[in-house]
C-alpha cells in the first residue's frame, strides 16, 4: 500500500487524476490538498468523496505549517503537485500570485518532502515553458532538451518551479520527476478554457471569442492520457528526469472551434475574433518519444476520438457547469474577451 498526496486535486487535471488513481488502485490511499480558488471545485470530486481510500484537506501549498503537519501525520510515499495558478490571461493581469503559488508553494512541498522523506516527488509542468514554435516549421517539436524560453508570467513561474525541483534533486538528492504536457481537454474542464468555453457559448448561441485570427496551434491531449502518463512516470520513471507528454494532435484554435460548432449544429457566424493575447505563443508541439520508448506509455485517444465524448460530457453535466460559474468568473470573462 502506498500513500499519495495530490495537490490541486480539485482542479481539472488534478481532479481527473484523483478519479483515475482512486479507482485504479483501491488498496492505495490518496489525500487531496486544494485551496479551492476559482478553478478548484468540490463538485469535481463528488464521485470519489465517499471512497474509503480518498480524503480531502482544504488548504494552500504555501501554508508551511499546514503542509508540514499534514506530512508528519500522513507519512506520504508519493507527492504529485498539480497545484498551480494556471491561466495565462490571469498571469498577465496579476503575476505576483503566480510566483507565490507556483514557485514558493513548490518549495514548501519539497522542503516537507526533504524533512519527512518520500519515494518520489512529481512536478506537473507544461509545454509552455519551452515558448513556441513557428507555424511554418511542422517538422519541429519540443524535446526534453529544448531550451526553456518562456512567454508569460505563468510559463515563467512554471519554468522557475521546474528548475527549483531539479536543483533540489541535484543539491539535496530529493527523488523527483517532472512532466511537461501539451494542452489537455476532457471532463471537468473549467469554462474559461477554450474547449468548454466554446461549448458553453455555442449552446447559448452567444458570440464565441477567438484570439487574433485563430491560427495559433496547440497539441491537444485527452486528460485521461495525461493521467495514465503520470501514473507511468510515478511507477517506472527515473529520478531526476523530465518527460514530455503529448499525442501529436495539433489543431489550430480555429479548427477546434469549428469542430465543436459542427458537432453541435451551430453556425460559424458565432465566431468573434477578439484582440490577441499579449505574447501569444504561435505553436506548441511535443515530442513524446522518451516516455513512449523508455516507459512504454502511449495515448489512448486521438483528438477525433476524444472530442466527441468531451462535448457529450459537457452536454450531460450542465448542472456542474452552472454551479461553478461565479460572479468573479463572469467579470474576468467580460474584461478579457471583449470584441475588437
Coordinates of C-alpha atoms in Angstrom, one line a residue:
X1 CA 0.0 0.0 0.0
X2 CA 1.3 3.5 -0.9
X3 CA 0.0 6.8 0.3
X4 CA -0.2 9.7 -2.2
X5 CA -0.6 13.4 -1.6
X6 CA -2.2 15.0 -4.7
X7 CA -2.1 18.8 -4.5
X8 CA -4.5 20.8 -6.6
X9 CA -6.7 17.8 -6.8
X10 CA -10.0 19.7 -7.1
X11 CA -9.0 21.3 -10.3
X12 CA -9.3 19.9 -13.9
X13 CA -6.1 17.9 -14.3
X14 CA -5.8 17.1 -10.6
X15 CA -9.4 16.1 -10.3
X16 CA -9.3 13.7 -13.2
X17 CA -6.0 12.2 -11.8
X18 CA -7.7 11.6 -8.4
X19 CA -10.7 9.9 -10.2
X20 CA -8.3 7.7 -12.2
X21 CA -5.9 6.7 -9.4
X22 CA -8.5 6.2 -6.6
X23 CA -10.5 3.8 -8.8
X24 CA -7.5 2.0 -10.3
X25 CA -5.6 1.5 -7.0
X26 CA -8.2 0.7 -4.3
X27 CA -5.5 -0.5 -1.9
X28 CA -3.6 2.8 -2.1
X29 CA -4.5 5.9 -0.1
X30 CA -5.0 9.3 -1.6
X31 CA -5.1 12.6 0.1
X32 CA -6.1 15.7 -1.9
X33 CA -4.9 19.1 -0.8
X34 CA -6.6 22.1 -2.5
X35 CA -7.1 25.8 -1.8
X36 CA -10.4 25.8 -3.7
X37 CA -9.6 29.0 -5.6
X38 CA -11.6 30.0 -8.7
X39 CA -10.8 26.8 -10.6
X40 CA -11.0 24.4 -7.7
X41 CA -14.4 22.8 -7.2
X42 CA -15.5 20.2 -4.7
X43 CA -18.2 19.0 -7.1
X44 CA -15.4 17.7 -9.3
X45 CA -14.5 15.3 -6.5
X46 CA -18.1 14.4 -5.6
X47 CA -17.9 10.9 -7.3
X48 CA -15.0 9.8 -5.1
X49 CA -15.6 11.7 -1.8
X50 CA -17.1 8.6 -0.2
X51 CA -14.4 6.2 -1.4
X52 CA -12.6 4.7 1.6
X53 CA -9.2 5.3 0.1
X54 CA -9.7 9.1 -0.5
X55 CA -9.8 12.1 1.7
X56 CA -9.8 15.9 1.2
X57 CA -7.9 18.6 3.0
X58 CA -8.7 22.3 2.4
X59 CA -5.5 24.3 2.3
X60 CA -2.9 26.2 0.4
X61 CA 0.5 24.7 -0.5
X62 CA 2.1 28.0 0.6
X63 CA 0.9 27.4 4.1
X64 CA 4.0 25.9 5.6
X65 CA 2.6 25.0 8.9
X66 CA -0.4 23.1 7.4
X67 CA 1.8 21.3 4.8
X68 CA 4.4 20.1 7.4
X69 CA 1.7 19.0 9.8
X70 CA 0.0 17.0 7.0
X71 CA 3.3 15.3 6.1
X72 CA 4.0 14.4 9.7
X73 CA 0.6 12.9 10.2
X74 CA 0.2 11.0 6.9
X75 CA 3.7 9.8 6.0
X76 CA 3.3 10.1 2.3
X77 CA 5.2 7.9 -0.2
X78 CA 4.4 10.0 -3.3
X79 CA 3.6 13.6 -3.8
X80 CA 2.1 14.8 -7.1
X81 CA 1.9 18.5 -7.4
X82 CA -0.8 19.8 -9.7
X83 CA -1.5 22.9 -7.5
X84 CA -0.8 26.0 -9.6
X85 CA -2.2 29.2 -10.9
X86 CA -2.6 28.3 -14.5
X87 CA -4.4 30.7 -16.7
X88 CA -2.1 32.8 -18.9
X89 CA -4.5 35.8 -19.1
X90 CA -4.8 35.9 -15.3
X91 CA -1.0 35.8 -15.0
X92 CA -0.8 38.9 -17.2
X93 CA -3.3 40.6 -15.0
X94 CA -1.7 39.6 -11.7
X95 CA 1.8 38.0 -12.0
X96 CA 2.6 38.0 -8.2
X97 CA 0.2 35.3 -7.2
X98 CA 1.6 33.0 -9.9
X99 CA 5.1 33.4 -8.4
X100 CA 3.9 32.8 -4.9
X101 CA 1.8 29.6 -5.6
X102 CA 3.8 28.1 -8.5
X103 CA 7.3 28.7 -7.1
X104 CA 7.1 29.3 -3.3
X105 CA 4.4 26.7 -3.0
X106 CA 6.5 24.1 -4.8
X107 CA 9.4 25.0 -2.4
X108 CA 7.2 24.4 0.6
X109 CA 6.2 20.9 -0.6
X110 CA 9.8 19.9 -1.4
X111 CA 11.0 21.1 2.0
X112 CA 8.4 18.9 3.6
X113 CA 9.5 16.0 1.4
X114 CA 13.1 16.5 2.5
X115 CA 12.2 16.6 6.2
X116 CA 9.8 13.6 6.2
X117 CA 11.0 11.5 3.3
X118 CA 9.2 10.3 0.2
X119 CA 9.7 7.8 -2.6
X120 CA 9.1 10.4 -5.2
X121 CA 8.1 14.0 -5.7
X122 CA 6.5 14.6 -9.1
X123 CA 6.1 18.1 -10.5
X124 CA 3.3 18.6 -13.1
X125 CA 4.5 21.2 -15.5
X126 CA 3.6 22.5 -19.0
X127 CA 4.8 22.6 -22.6
X128 CA 4.6 26.4 -22.3
X129 CA 8.0 26.6 -20.5
X130 CA 9.5 26.0 -24.0
X131 CA 8.0 29.1 -25.5
X132 CA 6.7 28.5 -29.0
X133 CA 7.5 27.1 -32.4
X134 CA 7.0 28.7 -35.8
X135 CA 3.8 27.9 -37.7
X136 CA 5.7 27.3 -40.9
X137 CA 8.0 24.5 -39.5
X138 CA 5.8 21.5 -38.8
X139 CA 8.9 19.4 -38.6
X140 CA 10.0 21.0 -35.3
X141 CA 8.9 19.6 -31.9
X142 CA 9.7 20.3 -28.3
X143 CA 12.0 17.7 -26.7
X144 CA 13.2 17.4 -23.2
X145 CA 16.5 19.1 -24.3
X146 CA 14.7 22.1 -25.8
X147 CA 15.9 25.3 -24.0
X148 CA 13.4 27.0 -21.7
X149 CA 12.1 30.2 -23.3
X150 CA 9.0 31.5 -21.5
X151 CA 6.5 34.0 -22.9
X152 CA 4.2 34.8 -20.0
X153 CA 4.4 35.3 -16.2
X154 CA 2.5 31.9 -16.0
X155 CA 5.0 30.0 -18.0
X156 CA 7.9 31.7 -16.3
X157 CA 6.6 30.7 -12.9
X158 CA 6.2 27.1 -14.0
X159 CA 9.7 27.1 -15.5
X160 CA 11.0 28.5 -12.3
X161 CA 9.4 25.7 -10.3
X162 CA 10.8 23.1 -12.7
X163 CA 14.3 24.5 -12.2
X164 CA 13.9 24.6 -8.5
X165 CA 12.7 20.9 -8.5
X166 CA 15.8 19.8 -10.4
X167 CA 18.0 21.9 -8.1
X168 CA 16.6 20.1 -5.1
X169 CA 17.4 16.8 -6.8
X170 CA 20.9 17.8 -7.5
X171 CA 21.7 19.6 -4.3
X172 CA 19.8 17.5 -1.7
X173 CA 19.3 14.2 -3.6
X174 CA 15.5 14.6 -3.5
X175 CA 13.9 11.9 -5.7
X176 CA 12.0 13.9 -8.3
X177 CA 10.5 13.7 -11.7
X178 CA 8.9 16.4 -13.9
X179 CA 6.3 16.0 -16.7
X180 CA 5.6 18.7 -19.3
X181 CA 2.3 18.1 -21.0
X182 CA 0.5 19.6 -24.0
X183 CA -3.0 21.2 -23.8
X184 CA -5.5 18.9 -22.1
X185 CA -9.2 18.6 -22.6
X186 CA -11.9 16.3 -21.2
X187 CA -14.4 16.2 -18.3
X188 CA -14.5 18.8 -15.5
X189 CA -12.7 21.5 -17.5
X190 CA -13.1 25.0 -16.1
X191 CA -15.2 27.1 -18.6
X192 CA -12.7 29.9 -19.2
X193 CA -10.5 27.4 -21.2
X194 CA -11.0 27.2 -24.9
X195 CA -13.0 23.9 -25.5
X196 CA -15.5 24.2 -22.6
X197 CA -15.9 27.9 -23.3
X198 CA -16.8 27.3 -26.9
X199 CA -19.3 24.6 -25.9
X200 CA -20.9 26.8 -23.4
X201 CA -21.1 29.8 -25.7
X202 CA -22.3 27.7 -28.7
X203 CA -25.1 26.1 -26.6
X204 CA -26.3 29.6 -25.6
X205 CA -25.9 30.9 -29.2
X206 CA -23.6 33.6 -27.9
X207 CA -20.5 35.1 -29.7
X208 CA -17.5 32.8 -29.4
X209 CA -14.3 34.8 -28.7
X210 CA -11.2 33.7 -30.7
X211 CA -7.9 35.4 -30.2
X212 CA -6.3 37.1 -33.2
X213 CA -7.1 35.2 -36.4
X214 CA -7.3 31.8 -34.7
X215 CA -4.2 30.4 -36.4
X216 CA -2.3 29.6 -33.1
X217 CA -1.7 25.8 -33.0
X218 CA -1.9 23.6 -29.9
X219 CA -1.1 19.9 -29.4
X220 CA -4.3 18.5 -27.7
X221 CA -4.2 15.6 -25.3
X222 CA -7.2 14.0 -23.6
X223 CA -6.9 14.3 -19.8
X224 CA -7.2 10.6 -19.4
X225 CA -4.0 10.1 -21.3
X226 CA -2.3 12.7 -19.1
X227 CA -3.3 10.7 -16.1
X228 CA -2.0 7.4 -17.4
X229 CA 1.3 9.1 -18.3
X230 CA 1.8 10.5 -14.8
X231 CA 0.9 7.1 -13.3
X232 CA 3.5 5.5 -15.6
X233 CA 6.2 8.1 -14.6
X234 CA 5.5 7.5 -10.9
X235 CA 5.8 3.7 -11.2
X236 CA 8.6 3.5 -13.8
X237 CA 10.3 6.9 -14.2
X238 CA 13.9 7.6 -13.4
X239 CA 14.8 10.1 -10.7
X240 CA 15.9 13.5 -11.9
X241 CA 14.3 13.1 -15.3
X242 CA 11.9 15.3 -17.3
X243 CA 9.3 13.6 -19.5
X244 CA 7.3 15.3 -22.3
X245 CA 3.7 14.2 -22.7
X246 CA 1.9 14.7 -26.0
X247 CA -0.1 12.9 -28.6
X248 CA 0.7 14.6 -31.9
X249 CA -2.8 16.1 -32.1
X250 CA -2.0 19.5 -33.5
X251 CA -5.0 21.7 -34.2
X252 CA -5.3 25.5 -34.7
X253 CA -7.7 27.2 -32.3
X254 CA -10.0 28.0 -35.3
X255 CA -10.1 24.3 -36.2
X256 CA -11.1 23.4 -32.7
X257 CA -13.8 25.9 -32.6
X258 CA -15.2 24.9 -36.0
X259 CA -15.1 21.2 -35.0
X260 CA -17.2 21.9 -31.9
X261 CA -19.7 24.1 -33.8
X262 CA -20.2 21.4 -36.4
X263 CA -20.7 18.8 -33.7
X264 CA -23.4 20.9 -32.0
X265 CA -25.0 22.0 -35.3
X266 CA -24.2 25.7 -34.7
X267 CA -23.2 28.2 -37.3
X268 CA -19.7 29.5 -37.8
X269 CA -21.2 33.0 -37.7
X270 CA -20.9 32.8 -33.9
X271 CA -17.1 33.1 -34.2
X272 CA -16.0 36.5 -33.0
X273 CA -12.3 37.5 -33.4
X274 CA -11.0 39.4 -30.4
X275 CA -7.8 41.3 -29.6
X276 CA -4.9 38.9 -29.4
X277 CA -3.3 38.0 -26.1
X278 CA 0.0 39.8 -25.3
X279 CA 2.9 37.5 -26.1
X280 CA 0.6 34.8 -27.6
X281 CA 2.6 31.7 -28.4
X282 CA 2.2 30.6 -32.1
X283 CA 2.5 26.8 -31.9
X284 CA 3.1 24.1 -29.3
X285 CA 4.1 20.6 -30.4
X286 CA 5.5 17.9 -28.1
X287 CA 7.8 15.0 -28.9
X288 CA 6.8 12.2 -26.5
X289 CA 9.4 9.7 -27.8
X290 CA 11.2 9.5 -24.4
X291 CA 8.2 8.5 -22.3
X292 CA 7.0 6.1 -25.1
X293 CA 10.3 4.3 -25.6
X294 CA 11.6 4.3 -22.1
X295 CA 8.4 3.8 -20.1
X296 CA 6.1 2.2 -22.6
X297 CA 3.4 4.8 -22.4
X298 CA 1.1 5.6 -25.3
X299 CA -2.1 7.7 -25.6
X300 CA -5.5 6.1 -26.0
X301 CA -7.2 9.0 -27.7
X302 CA -6.7 11.0 -30.8
X303 CA -8.4 14.4 -31.0
X304 CA -11.0 12.9 -33.3
X305 CA -11.9 10.1 -30.8
X306 CA -11.7 12.3 -27.7
X307 CA -13.6 15.5 -28.7
X308 CA -17.0 13.8 -29.2
X309 CA -17.1 12.3 -25.7
X310 CA -15.9 15.6 -24.2
X311 CA -18.7 17.5 -25.9
X312 CA -21.2 14.9 -24.7
X313 CA -19.9 15.1 -21.2
X314 CA -20.5 18.9 -21.2
X315 CA -24.0 18.4 -22.5
X316 CA -24.7 15.8 -19.8
X317 CA -23.3 17.9 -17.0
X318 CA -24.9 21.4 -17.4
X319 CA -25.6 21.4 -13.7
X320 CA -21.9 21.1 -12.8
X321 CA -21.1 23.9 -15.2
X322 CA -23.8 26.2 -13.8
X323 CA -22.8 25.6 -10.2
X324 CA -19.1 26.6 -10.7
X325 CA -19.8 29.8 -12.6
X326 CA -19.4 32.7 -10.2
X327 CA -19.7 36.4 -10.4
X328 CA -15.9 36.7 -10.2
X329 CA -15.5 34.4 -13.2
X330 CA -18.1 36.4 -15.3
X331 CA -16.3 39.7 -14.5
X332 CA -13.0 38.1 -15.6
X333 CA -14.5 36.9 -18.9
X334 CA -16.0 40.3 -19.7
X335 CA -12.7 42.1 -19.1
X336 CA -10.5 39.7 -21.1
X337 CA -12.7 38.6 -24.0
X338 CA -14.2 41.8 -25.4
X339 CA -14.7 42.2 -29.2
X340 CA -12.1 44.1 -31.3

